[in-house]
Short mmCIF file of N, CA and C in Angstrom, two decimals:
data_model
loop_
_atom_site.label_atom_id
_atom_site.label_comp_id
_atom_site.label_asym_id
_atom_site.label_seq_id
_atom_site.Cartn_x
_atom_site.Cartn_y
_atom_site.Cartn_z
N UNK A 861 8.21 -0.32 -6.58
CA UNK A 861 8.92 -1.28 -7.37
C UNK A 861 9.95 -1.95 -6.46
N UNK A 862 10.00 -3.06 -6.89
CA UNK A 862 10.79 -4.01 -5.98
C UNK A 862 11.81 -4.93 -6.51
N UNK A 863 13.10 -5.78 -6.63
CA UNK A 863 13.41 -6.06 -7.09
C UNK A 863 13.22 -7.58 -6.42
N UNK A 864 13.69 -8.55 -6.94
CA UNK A 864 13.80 -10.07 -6.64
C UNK A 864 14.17 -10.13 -5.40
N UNK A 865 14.31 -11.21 -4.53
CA UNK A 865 14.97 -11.28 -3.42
C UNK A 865 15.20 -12.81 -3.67
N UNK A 866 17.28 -12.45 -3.94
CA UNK A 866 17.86 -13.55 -4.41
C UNK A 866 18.59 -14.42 -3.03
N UNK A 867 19.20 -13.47 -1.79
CA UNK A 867 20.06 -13.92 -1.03
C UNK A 867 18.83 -14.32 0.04
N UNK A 868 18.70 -15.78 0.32
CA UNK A 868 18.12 -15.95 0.87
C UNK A 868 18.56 -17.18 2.27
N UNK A 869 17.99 -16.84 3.58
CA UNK A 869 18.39 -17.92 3.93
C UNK A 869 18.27 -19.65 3.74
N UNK A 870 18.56 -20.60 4.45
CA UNK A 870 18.46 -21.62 4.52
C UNK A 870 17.20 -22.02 5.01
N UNK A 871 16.09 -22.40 4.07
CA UNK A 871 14.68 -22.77 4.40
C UNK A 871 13.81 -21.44 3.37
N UNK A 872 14.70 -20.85 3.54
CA UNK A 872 13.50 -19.39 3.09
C UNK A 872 13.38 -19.92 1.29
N UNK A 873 11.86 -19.16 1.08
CA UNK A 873 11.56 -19.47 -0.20
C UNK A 873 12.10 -17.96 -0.98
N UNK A 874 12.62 -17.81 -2.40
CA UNK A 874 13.14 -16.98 -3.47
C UNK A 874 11.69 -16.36 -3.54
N UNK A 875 11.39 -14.45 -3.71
CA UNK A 875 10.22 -13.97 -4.25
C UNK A 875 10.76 -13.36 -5.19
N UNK A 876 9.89 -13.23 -6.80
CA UNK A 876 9.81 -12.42 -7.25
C UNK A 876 10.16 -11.05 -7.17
N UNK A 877 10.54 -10.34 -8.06
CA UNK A 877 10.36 -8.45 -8.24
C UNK A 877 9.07 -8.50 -8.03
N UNK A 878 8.44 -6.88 -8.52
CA UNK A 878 7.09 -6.43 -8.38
C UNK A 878 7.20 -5.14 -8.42
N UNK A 879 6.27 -4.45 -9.77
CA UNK A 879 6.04 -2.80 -9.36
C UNK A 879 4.29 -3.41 -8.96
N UNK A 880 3.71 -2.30 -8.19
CA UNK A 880 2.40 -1.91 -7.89
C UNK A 880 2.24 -0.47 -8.04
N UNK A 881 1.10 0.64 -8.33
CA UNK A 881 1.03 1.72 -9.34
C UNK A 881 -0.61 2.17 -7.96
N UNK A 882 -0.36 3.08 -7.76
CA UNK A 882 -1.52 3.70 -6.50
C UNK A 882 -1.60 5.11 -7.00
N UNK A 883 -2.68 5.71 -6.72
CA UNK A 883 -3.27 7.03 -7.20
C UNK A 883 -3.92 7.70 -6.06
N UNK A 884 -3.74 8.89 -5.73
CA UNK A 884 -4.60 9.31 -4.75
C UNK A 884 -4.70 10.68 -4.76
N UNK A 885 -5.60 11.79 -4.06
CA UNK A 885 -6.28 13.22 -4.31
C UNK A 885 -6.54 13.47 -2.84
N UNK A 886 -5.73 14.48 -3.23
CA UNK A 886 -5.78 15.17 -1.30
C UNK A 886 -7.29 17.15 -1.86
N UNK A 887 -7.61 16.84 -1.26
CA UNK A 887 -8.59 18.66 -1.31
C UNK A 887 -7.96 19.58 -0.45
N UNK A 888 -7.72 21.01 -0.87
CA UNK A 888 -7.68 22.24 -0.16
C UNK A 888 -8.55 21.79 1.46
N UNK A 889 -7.72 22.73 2.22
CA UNK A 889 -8.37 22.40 3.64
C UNK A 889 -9.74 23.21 3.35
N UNK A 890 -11.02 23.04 3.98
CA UNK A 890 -12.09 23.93 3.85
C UNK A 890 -12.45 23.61 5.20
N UNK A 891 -12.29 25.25 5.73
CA UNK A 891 -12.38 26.17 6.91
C UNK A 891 -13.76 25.77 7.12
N UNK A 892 -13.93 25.93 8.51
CA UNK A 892 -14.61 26.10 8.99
C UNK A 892 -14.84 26.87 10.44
N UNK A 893 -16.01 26.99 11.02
CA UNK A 893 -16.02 28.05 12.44
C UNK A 893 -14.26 27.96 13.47
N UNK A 894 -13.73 27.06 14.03
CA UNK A 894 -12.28 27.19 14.26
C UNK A 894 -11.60 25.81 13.96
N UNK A 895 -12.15 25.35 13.19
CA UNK A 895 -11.50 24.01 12.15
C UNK A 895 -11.23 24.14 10.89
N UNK A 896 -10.67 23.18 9.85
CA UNK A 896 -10.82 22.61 8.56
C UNK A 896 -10.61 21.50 8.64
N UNK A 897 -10.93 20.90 7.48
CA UNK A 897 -11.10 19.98 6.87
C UNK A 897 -9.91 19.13 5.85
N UNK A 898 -9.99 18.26 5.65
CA UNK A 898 -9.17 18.06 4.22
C UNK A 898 -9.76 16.58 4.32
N UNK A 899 -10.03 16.46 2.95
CA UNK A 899 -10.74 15.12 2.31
C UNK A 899 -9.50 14.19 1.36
N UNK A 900 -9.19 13.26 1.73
CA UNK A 900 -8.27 12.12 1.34
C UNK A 900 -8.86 10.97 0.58
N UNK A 901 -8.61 10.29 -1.00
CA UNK A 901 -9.21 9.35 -1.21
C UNK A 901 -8.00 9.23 -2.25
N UNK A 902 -8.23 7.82 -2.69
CA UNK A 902 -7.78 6.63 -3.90
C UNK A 902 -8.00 5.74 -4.26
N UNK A 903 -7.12 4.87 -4.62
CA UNK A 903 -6.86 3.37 -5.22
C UNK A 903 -5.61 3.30 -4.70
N UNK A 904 -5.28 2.22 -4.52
CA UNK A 904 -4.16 1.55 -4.26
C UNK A 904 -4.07 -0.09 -4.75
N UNK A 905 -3.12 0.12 -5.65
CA UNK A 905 -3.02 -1.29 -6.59
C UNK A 905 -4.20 -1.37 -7.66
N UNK A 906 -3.66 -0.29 -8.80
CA UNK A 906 -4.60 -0.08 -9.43
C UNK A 906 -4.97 -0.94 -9.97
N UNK A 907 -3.86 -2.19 -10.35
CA UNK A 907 -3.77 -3.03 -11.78
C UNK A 907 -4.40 -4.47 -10.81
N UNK A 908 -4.10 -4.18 -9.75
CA UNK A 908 -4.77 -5.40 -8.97
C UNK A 908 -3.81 -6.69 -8.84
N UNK A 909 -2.34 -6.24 -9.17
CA UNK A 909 -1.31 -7.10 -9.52
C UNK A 909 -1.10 -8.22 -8.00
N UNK A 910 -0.86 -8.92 -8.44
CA UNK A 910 -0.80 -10.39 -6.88
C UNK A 910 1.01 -10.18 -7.02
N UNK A 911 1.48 -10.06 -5.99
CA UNK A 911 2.68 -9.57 -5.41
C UNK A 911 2.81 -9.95 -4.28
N UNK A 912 4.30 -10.29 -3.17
CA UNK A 912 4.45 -10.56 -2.58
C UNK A 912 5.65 -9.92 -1.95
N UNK A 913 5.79 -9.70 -0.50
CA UNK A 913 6.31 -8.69 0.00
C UNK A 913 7.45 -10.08 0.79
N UNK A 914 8.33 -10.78 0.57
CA UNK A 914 10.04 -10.86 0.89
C UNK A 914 9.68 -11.21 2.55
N UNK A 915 9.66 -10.23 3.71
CA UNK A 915 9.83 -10.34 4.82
C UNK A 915 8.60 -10.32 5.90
N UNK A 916 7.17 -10.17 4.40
CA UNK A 916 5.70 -10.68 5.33
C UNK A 916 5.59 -12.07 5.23
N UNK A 917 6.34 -12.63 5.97
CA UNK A 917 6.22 -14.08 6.20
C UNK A 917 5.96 -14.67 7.53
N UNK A 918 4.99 -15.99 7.88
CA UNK A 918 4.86 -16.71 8.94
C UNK A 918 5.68 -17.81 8.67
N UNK A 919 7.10 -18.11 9.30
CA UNK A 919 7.47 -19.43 9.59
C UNK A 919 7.92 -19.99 7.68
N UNK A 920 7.96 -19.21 6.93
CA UNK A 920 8.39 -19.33 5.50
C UNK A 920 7.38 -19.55 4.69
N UNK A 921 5.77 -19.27 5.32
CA UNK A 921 4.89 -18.95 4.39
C UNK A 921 4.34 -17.73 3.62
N UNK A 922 4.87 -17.66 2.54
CA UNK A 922 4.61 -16.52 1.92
C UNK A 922 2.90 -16.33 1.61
N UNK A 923 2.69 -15.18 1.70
CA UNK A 923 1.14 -14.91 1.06
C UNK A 923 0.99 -13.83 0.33
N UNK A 924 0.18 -13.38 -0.18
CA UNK A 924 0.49 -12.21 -1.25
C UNK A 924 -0.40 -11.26 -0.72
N UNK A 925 -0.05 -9.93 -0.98
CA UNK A 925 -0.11 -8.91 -0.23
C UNK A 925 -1.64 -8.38 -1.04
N UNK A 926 -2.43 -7.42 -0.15
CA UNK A 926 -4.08 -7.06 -0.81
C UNK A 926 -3.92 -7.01 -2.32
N UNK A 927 -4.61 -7.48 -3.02
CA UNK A 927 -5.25 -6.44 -4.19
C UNK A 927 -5.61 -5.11 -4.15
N UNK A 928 -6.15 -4.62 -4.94
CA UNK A 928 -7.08 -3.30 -5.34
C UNK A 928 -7.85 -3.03 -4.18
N UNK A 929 -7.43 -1.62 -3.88
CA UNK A 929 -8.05 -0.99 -2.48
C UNK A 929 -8.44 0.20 -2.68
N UNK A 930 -9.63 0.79 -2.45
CA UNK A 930 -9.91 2.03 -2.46
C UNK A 930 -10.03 2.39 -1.17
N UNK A 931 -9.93 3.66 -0.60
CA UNK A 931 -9.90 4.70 0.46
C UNK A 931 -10.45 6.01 0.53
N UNK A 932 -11.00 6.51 1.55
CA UNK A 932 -11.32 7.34 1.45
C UNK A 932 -11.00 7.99 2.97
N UNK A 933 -10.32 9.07 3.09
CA UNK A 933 -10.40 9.34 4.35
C UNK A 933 -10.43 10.91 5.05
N UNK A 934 -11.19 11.67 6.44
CA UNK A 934 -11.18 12.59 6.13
C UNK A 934 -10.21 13.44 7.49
N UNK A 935 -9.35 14.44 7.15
CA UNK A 935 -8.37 14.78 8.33
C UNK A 935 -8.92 16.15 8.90
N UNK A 936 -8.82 16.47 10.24
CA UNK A 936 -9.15 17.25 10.82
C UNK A 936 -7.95 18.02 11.33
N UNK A 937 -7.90 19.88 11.23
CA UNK A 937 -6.51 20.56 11.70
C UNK A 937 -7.60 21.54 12.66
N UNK A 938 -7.07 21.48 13.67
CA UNK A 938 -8.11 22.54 14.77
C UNK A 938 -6.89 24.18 15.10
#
């Protein structure tokens, strides 16, 4: 969650607040011969909300930050 961004400089454009809402599931490590495992996945930006992030700007062009992202990823502990 984000709030407005009111103080702005001279040229810069005013953004919006913004909440965005992400979910994600980590697994027990599962062992193996002298490793494990752990399996990582989600969503991110569940609602798919168009939002804009204040200081990701080129030259005072704002653009709005991804939509709806899923992931999946897997970590290795030796």
């Amino acid at each position: 969650m984000n709030a407005p961004q009111e103080f702005v400089g001279i040229g810069e454009k005013r953004t919006p607040g913004f909440a965005v809402f992400d979910m994600d599931a980590v697994s027990i490590p599962i062992p193996f011969d002298r490793f494990s495992i752990t399996i990582r996945g989600g969503i991110q930006n569940i609602l798919n909300k168009e939002y804009r992030n204040h200081l990701s700007t080129i030259r005072g062009n704002i653009t709005s930050e991804p939509g709806r992202n899923f992931f999946l990823s897997i970590g290795v502990a030796v």
